[in-house]
Short mmCIF file of C-alpha atoms and ligand atoms in Angstrom, two decimals:
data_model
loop_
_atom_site.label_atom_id
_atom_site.label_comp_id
_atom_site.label_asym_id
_atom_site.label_seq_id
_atom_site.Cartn_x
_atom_site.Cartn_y
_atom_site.Cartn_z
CA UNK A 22 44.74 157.90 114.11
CA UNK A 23 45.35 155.62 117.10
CA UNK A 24 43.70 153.54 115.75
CA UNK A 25 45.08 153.34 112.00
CA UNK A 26 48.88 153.04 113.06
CA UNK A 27 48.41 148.91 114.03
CA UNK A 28 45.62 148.12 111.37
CA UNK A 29 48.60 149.96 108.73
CA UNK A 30 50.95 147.41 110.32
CA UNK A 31 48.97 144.45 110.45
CA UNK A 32 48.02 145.12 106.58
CA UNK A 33 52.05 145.81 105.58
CA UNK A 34 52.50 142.55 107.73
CA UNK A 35 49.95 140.46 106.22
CA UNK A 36 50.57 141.62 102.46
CA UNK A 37 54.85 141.09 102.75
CA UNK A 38 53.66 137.53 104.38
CA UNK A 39 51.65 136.60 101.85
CA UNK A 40 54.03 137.95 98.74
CA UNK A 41 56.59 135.75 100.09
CA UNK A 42 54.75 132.55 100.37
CA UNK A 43 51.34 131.37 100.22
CA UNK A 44 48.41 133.49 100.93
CA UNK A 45 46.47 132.78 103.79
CA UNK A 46 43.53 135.05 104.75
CA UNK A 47 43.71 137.62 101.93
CA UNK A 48 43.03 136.50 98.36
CA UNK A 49 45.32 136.97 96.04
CA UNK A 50 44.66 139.32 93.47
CA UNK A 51 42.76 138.25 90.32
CA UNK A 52 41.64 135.19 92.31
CA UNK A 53 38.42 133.03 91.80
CA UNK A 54 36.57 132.90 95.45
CA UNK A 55 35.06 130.20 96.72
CA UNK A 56 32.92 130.76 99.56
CA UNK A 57 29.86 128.61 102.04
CA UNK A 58 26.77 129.93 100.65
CA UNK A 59 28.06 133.29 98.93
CA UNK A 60 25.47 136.09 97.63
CA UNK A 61 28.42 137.99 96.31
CA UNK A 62 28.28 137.92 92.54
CA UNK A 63 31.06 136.42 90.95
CA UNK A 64 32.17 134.21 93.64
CA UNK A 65 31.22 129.91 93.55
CA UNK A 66 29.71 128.22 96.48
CA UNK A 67 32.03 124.90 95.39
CA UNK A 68 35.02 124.51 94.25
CA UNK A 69 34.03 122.40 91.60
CA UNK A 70 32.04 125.41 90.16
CA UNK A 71 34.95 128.02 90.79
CA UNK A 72 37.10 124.79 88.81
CA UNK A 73 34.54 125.45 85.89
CA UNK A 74 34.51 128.86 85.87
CA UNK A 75 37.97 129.12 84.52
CA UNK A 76 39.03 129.10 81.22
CA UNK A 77 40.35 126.55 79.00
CA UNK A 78 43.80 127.88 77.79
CA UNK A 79 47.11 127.99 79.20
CA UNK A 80 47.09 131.36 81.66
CA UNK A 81 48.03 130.56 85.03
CA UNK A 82 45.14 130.90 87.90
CA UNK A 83 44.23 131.09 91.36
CA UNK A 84 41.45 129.89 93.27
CA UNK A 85 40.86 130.99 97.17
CA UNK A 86 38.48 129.44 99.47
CA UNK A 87 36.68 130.56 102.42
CA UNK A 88 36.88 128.27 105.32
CA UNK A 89 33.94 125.57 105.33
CA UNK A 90 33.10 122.13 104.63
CA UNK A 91 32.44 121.95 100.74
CA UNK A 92 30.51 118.46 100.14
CA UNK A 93 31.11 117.69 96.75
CA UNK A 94 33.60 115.76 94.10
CA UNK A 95 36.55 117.98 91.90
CA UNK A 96 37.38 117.18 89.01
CA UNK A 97 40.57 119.28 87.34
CA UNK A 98 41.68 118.75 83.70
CA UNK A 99 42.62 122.56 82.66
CA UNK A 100 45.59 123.13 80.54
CA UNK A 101 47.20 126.26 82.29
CA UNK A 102 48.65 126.13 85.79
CA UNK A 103 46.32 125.95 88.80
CA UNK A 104 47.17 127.65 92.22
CA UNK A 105 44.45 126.44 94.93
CA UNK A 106 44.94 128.13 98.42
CA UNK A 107 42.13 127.72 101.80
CA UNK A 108 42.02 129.70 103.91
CA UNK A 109 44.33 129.27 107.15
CA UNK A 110 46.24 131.58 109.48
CA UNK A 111 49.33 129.39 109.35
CA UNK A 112 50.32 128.37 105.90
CA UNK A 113 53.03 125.82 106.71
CA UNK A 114 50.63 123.23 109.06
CA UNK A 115 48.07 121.24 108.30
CA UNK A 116 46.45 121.33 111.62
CA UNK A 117 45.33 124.41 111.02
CA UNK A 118 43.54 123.77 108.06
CA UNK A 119 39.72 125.65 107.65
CA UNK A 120 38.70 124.29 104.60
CA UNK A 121 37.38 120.65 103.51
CA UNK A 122 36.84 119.18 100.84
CA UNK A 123 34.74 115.24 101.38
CA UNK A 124 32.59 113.11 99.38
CA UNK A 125 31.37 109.83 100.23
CA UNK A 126 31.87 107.76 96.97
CA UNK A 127 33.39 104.18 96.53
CA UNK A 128 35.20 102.85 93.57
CA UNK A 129 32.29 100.03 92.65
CA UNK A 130 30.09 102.39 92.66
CA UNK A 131 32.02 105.03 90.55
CA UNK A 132 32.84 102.80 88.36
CA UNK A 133 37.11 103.11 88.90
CA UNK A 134 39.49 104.28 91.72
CA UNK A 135 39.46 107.85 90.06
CA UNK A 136 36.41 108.15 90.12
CA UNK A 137 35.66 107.70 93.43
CA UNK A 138 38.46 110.22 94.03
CA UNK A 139 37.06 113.53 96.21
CA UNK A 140 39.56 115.45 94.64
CA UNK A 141 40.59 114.56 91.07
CA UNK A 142 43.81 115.96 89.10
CA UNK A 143 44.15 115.37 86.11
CA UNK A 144 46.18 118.29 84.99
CA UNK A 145 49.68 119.77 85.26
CA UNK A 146 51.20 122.18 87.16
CA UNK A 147 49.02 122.31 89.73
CA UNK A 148 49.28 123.58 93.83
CA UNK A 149 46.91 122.78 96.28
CA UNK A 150 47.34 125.00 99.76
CA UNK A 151 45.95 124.35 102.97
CA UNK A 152 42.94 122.23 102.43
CA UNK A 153 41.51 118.89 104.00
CA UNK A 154 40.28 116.43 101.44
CA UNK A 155 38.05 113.62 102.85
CA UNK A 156 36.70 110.36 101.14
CA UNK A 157 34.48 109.90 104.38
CA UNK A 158 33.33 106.22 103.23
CA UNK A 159 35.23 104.40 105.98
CA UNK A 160 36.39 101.02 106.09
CA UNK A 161 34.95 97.78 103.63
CA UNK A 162 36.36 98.91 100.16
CA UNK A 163 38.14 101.45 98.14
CA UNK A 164 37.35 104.72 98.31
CA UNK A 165 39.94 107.79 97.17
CA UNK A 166 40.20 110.98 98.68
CA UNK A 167 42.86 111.90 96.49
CA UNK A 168 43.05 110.60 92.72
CA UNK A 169 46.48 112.41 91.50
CA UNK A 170 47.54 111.89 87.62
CA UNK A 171 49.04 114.96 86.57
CA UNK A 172 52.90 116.01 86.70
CA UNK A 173 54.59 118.60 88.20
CA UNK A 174 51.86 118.48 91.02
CA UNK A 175 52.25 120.03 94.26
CA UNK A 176 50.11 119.35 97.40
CA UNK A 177 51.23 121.57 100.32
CA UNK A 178 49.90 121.23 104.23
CA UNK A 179 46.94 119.26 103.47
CA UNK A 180 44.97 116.35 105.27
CA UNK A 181 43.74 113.68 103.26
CA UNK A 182 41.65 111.23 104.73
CA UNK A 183 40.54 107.63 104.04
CA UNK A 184 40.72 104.21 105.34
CA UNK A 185 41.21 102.00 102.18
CA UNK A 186 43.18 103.68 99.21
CA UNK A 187 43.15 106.94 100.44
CA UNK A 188 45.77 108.80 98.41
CA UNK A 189 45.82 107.21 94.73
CA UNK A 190 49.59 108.88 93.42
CA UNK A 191 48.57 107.13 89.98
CA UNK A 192 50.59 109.28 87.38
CA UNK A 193 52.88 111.53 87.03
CA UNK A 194 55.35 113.81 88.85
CA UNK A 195 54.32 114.98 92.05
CA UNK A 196 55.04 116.13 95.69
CA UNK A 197 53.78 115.92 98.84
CA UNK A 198 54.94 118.40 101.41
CA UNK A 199 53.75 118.76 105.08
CA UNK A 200 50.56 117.00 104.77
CA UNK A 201 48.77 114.68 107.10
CA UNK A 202 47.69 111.21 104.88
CA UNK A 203 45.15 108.93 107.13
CA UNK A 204 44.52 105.89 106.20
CA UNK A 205 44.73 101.78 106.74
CA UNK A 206 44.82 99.52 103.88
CA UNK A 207 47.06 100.48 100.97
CA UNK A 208 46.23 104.17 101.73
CA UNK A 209 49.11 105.68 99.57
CA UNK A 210 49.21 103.52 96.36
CA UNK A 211 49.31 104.17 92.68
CA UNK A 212 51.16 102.68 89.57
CA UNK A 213 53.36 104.72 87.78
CA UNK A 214 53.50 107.70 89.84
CA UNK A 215 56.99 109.82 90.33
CA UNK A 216 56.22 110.74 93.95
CA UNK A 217 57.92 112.39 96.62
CA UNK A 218 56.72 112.53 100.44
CA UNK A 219 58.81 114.76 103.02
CA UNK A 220 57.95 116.09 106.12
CA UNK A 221 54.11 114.70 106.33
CA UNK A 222 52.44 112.54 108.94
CA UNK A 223 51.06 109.32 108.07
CA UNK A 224 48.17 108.11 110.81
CA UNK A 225 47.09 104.83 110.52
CA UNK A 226 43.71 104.37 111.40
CA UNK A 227 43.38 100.11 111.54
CA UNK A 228 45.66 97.18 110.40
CA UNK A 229 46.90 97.22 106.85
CA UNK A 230 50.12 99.20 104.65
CA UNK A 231 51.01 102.14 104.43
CA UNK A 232 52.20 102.10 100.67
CA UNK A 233 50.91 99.72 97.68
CA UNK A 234 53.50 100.63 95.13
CA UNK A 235 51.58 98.96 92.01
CA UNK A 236 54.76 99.04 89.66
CA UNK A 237 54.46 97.05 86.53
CA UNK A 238 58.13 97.51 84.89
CA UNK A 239 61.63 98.33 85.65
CA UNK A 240 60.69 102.11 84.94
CA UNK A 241 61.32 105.64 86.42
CA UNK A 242 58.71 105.69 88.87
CA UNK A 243 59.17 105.36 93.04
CA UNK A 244 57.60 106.81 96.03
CA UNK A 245 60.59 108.22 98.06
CA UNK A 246 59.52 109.01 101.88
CA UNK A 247 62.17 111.50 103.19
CA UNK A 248 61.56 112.59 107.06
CA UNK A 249 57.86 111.35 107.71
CA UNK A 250 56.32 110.64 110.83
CA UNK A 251 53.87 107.26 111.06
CA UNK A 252 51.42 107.64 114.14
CA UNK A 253 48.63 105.53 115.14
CA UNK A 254 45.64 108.05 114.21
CA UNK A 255 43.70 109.63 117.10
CA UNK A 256 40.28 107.43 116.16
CA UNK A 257 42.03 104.41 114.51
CA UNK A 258 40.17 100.74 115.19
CA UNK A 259 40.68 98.36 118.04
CA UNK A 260 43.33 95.22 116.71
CA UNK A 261 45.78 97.44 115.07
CA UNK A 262 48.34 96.59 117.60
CA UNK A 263 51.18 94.46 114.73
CA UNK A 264 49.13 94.47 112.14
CA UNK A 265 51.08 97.72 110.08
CA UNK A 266 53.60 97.85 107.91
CA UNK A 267 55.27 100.13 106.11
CA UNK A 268 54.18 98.58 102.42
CA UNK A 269 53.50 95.90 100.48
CA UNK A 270 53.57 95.14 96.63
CA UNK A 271 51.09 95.44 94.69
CA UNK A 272 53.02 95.62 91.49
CA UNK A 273 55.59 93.44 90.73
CA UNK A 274 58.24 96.32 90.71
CA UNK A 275 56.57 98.04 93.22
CA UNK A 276 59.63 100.70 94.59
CA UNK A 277 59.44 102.24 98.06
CA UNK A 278 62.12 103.79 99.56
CA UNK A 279 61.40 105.42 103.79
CA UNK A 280 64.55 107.74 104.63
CA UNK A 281 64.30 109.04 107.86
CA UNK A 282 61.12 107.70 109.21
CA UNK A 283 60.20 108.13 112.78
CA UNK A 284 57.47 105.30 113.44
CA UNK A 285 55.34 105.16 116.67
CA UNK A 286 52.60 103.36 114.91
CA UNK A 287 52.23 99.39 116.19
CA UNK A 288 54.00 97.77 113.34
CA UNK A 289 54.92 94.51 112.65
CA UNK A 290 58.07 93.52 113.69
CA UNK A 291 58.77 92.53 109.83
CA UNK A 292 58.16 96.33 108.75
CA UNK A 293 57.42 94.87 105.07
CA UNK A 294 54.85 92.38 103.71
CA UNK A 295 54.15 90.20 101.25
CA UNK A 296 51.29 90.68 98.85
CA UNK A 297 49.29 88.28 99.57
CA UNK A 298 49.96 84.14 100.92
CA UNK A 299 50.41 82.47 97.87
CA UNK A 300 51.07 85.72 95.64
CA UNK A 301 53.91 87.32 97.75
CA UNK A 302 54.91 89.45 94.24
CA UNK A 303 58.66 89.90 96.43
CA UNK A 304 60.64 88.74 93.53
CA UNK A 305 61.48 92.39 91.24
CA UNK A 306 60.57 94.28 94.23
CA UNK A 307 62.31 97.12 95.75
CA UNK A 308 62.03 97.98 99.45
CA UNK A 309 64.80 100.49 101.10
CA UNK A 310 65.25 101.71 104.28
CA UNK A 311 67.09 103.85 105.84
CA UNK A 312 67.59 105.53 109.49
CA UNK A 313 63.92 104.41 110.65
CA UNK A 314 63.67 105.27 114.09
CA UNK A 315 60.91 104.00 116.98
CA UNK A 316 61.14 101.14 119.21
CA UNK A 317 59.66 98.56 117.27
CA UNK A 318 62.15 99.21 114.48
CA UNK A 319 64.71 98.73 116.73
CA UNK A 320 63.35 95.23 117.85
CA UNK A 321 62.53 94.64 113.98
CA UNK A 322 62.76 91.08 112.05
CA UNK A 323 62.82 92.29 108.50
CA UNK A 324 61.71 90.11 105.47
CA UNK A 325 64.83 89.37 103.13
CA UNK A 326 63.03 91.09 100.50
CA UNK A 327 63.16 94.39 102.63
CA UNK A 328 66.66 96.24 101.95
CA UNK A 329 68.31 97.80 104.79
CA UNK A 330 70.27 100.89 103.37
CA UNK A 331 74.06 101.97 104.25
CA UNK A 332 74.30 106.02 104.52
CA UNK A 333 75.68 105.72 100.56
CA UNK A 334 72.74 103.97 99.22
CA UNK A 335 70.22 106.02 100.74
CA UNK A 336 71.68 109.34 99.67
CA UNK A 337 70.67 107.48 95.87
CA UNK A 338 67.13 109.02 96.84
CA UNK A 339 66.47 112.19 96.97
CA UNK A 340 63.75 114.21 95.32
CA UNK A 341 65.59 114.69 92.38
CA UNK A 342 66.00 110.55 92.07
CA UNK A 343 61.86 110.48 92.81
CA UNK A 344 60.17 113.60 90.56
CA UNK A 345 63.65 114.76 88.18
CA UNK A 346 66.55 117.00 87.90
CA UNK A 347 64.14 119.77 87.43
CA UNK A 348 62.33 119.31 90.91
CA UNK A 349 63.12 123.49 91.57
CA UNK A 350 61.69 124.61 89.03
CA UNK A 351 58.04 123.41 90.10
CA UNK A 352 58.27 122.49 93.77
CA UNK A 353 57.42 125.22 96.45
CA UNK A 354 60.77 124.65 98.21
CA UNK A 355 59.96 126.60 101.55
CA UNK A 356 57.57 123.38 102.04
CA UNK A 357 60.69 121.21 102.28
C1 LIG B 411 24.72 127.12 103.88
O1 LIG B 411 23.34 126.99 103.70
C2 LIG B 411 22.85 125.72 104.08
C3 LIG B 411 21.38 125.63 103.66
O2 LIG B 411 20.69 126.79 104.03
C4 LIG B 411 23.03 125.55 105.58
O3 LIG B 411 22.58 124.28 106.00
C5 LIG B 411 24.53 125.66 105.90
O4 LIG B 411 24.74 125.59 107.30
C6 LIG B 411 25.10 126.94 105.36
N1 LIG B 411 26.55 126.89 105.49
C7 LIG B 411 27.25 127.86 106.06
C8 LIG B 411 28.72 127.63 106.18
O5 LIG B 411 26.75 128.89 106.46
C1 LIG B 412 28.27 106.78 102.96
O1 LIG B 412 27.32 106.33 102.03
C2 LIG B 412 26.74 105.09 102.36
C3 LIG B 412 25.80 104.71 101.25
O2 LIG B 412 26.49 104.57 100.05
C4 LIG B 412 26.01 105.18 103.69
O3 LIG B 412 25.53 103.91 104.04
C5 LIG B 412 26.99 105.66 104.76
O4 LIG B 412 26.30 105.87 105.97
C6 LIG B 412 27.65 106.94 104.33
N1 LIG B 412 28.69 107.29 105.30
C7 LIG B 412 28.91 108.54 105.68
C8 LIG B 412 30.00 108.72 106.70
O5 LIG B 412 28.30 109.48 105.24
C1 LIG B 413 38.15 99.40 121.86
O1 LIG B 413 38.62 98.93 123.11
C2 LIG B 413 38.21 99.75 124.20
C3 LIG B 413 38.89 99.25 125.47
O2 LIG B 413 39.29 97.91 125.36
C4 LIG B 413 36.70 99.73 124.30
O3 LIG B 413 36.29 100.57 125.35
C5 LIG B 413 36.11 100.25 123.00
O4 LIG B 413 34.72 100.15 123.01
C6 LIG B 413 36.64 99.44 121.83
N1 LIG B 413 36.20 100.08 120.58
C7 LIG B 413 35.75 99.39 119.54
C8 LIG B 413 35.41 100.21 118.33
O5 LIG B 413 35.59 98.18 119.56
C1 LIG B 414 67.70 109.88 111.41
O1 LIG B 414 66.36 110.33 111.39
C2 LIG B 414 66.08 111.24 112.45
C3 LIG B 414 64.58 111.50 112.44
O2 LIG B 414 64.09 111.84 111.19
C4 LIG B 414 66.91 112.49 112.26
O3 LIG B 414 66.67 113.40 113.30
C5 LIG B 414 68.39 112.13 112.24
O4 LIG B 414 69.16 113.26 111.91
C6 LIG B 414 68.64 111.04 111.19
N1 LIG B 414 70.01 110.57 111.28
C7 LIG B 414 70.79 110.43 110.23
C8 LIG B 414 72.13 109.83 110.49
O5 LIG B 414 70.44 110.76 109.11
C1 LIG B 415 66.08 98.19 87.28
O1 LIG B 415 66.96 98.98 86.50
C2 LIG B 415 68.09 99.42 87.22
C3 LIG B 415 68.92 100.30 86.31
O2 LIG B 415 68.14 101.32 85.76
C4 LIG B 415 68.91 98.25 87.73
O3 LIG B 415 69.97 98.73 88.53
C5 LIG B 415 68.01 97.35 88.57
O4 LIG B 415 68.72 96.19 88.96
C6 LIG B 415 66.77 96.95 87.80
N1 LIG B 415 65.90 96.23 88.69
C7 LIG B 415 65.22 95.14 88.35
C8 LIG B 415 64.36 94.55 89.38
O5 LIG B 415 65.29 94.66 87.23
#
């Protein structure tokens, strides 16, 4: 009896816990498991087998995983809502993350950004919890840990790591909340996604951009960055020292607005960059900030195509202004 009282506590605890937000070490009920090496019957050994497991129809489903590294590509195109949740004992950080996801797959030889993508959503309403997802390729050419193209998308306290292209926001609506995003050149880019970034941390791993907004009309889409952090990553390359900035256009209405950005990676003193020499795409651009804070943004020289924000302007962008009016309905707001 001693002994029950605690383990009774600890299992109220951990069920209340995980009713009220995501669940962490206890599957949810009617979940698909996904676990290293299983024997269990019923449970998948990958992700992309649990993925396949489920059917095609519109009922709402879970998947849990078992901490591990999972080496394989996921591709999701079901119509019904997908909840994905690893493992963790501390739902609201991704340094605590137990689960990965990683591949090692360019785009030449996939055949397209996507499909070099580690992770692959191509599917609506859709939450990913608590796992890392790796494209570990390294640096030379594209290669996408995350390929995102479905709306109302949420990714919540994961890690995504790459070093060129690493987090494709191609279509649709979609959030990212509390992640970690490593990367160098272009390592957030996409061209008509509806994105919204709050509360991550970017680490920049060698010289390049942070964002490569590829926007090809006057249209609804924008990344809005709201309260990120931008560190020089742990094992980034020798020569990064001035050679980051915070984006440059790839499209040539590429829109990229950072709100609130504390920077103590070794930018640039411009902050902003052209394309390329001799295609500087700068003309339909739009590039706002607002309240960045670090010291080279206080000693910063900014490009003329960069806009500097008043308090007014910036309170424009929001996460309504990035993913819609609608954001509550879909978004796991105790993420924000
Ligand atoms: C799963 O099995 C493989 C092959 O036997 C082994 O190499 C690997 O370490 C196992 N993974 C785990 C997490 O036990
Ligand atoms: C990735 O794959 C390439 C071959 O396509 C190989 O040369 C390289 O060593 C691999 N890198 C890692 C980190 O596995
Ligand atoms: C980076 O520079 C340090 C010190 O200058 C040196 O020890 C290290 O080997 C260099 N690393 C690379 C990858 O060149
Ligand atoms: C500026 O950004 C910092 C860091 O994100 C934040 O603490 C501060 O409240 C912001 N100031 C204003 C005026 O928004
Ligand atoms: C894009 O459209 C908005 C109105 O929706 C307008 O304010 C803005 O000037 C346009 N930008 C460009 C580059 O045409």
């Amino acid at each position: 009896m001693k002994a029950f009282l605690p383990s009774l506590a600890f299992v109220l605890f951990t069920f209340c816990h995980a009713a009220s937000a995501a669940p962490h070490t206890i599957a949810p009920a009617g979940a698909v498991i996904v676990r290293p090496n299983t024997t269990v019957a019923g449970e998948y050994e990958s992700l992309a087998a649990a993925v396949a497991s489920l059917p095609e129809d519109k009922s709402a489903r879970t998947i849990f995983i078992y901490p591990g590294t999972y080496n394989e590509q996921v591709y999701i195109s079901r119509t019904g809502p997908l909840s994905i949740y690893g493992y963790t004992h501390d739902p609201y950080s991704y340094a605590a993350n137990l689960v990965t996801i990683q591949a090692n797959v360019t785009a030449a030889q996939a055949g397209s950004n996507d499909a070099s993508g580690t992770l692959r959503i191509h599917a609506d309403d859709v939450r990913v919890y608590n796992v890392n997802v790796k494209n570990t390729h390294g640096p030379g050419t594209q290669a996408i840990a995350l390929s995102q193209y479905g709306s109302r998308v949420g990714l919540y306290a994961c890690a995504f790591y790459g070093y060129q292209d690493t987090l494709y926001a191609s279509v649709g609506t979609q959030v990212y909340l509390r992640n970690y995003i490593q990367g160098a050149t272009d390592f957030i880019f996409g061209r008509s996604g509806l994105a919204f970034f709050g509360g991550n941390t970017m680490g920049v791993s060698g010289p390049g951009w942070v964002t490569a907004s590829g926007r090809q009309s006057n249209d609804s889409g924008s990344y809005v960055f709201d309260n990120n952090k931008i560190i020089l990553a742990p094992d980034a390359v020798n020569g990064t020292e001035g050679k980051v900035y915070f984006g440059r256009p790839w499209g040539a209405f590429a829109k990229v607005i950072f709100k609130n950005t504390v920077v103590t990676a070794p930018f640039n003193k411009a902050l902003w960059s052209v394309w390329n020499t001799n295609d500087e795409r700068t003309s339909d651009i739009f590039f706002g900030e607002y309240n960045s804070t670090g010291s080279v943004v206080t000693d910063a020289s900014r490009p003329s195509f960069a806009t500097l924000l008043s308090e007014s302007e910036a309170a424009k962008y929001t996460i309504a202004s990035a993913v819609g009016s609608d954001w509550a309905s879909w978004v796991d707001a105790s993420y924000l």
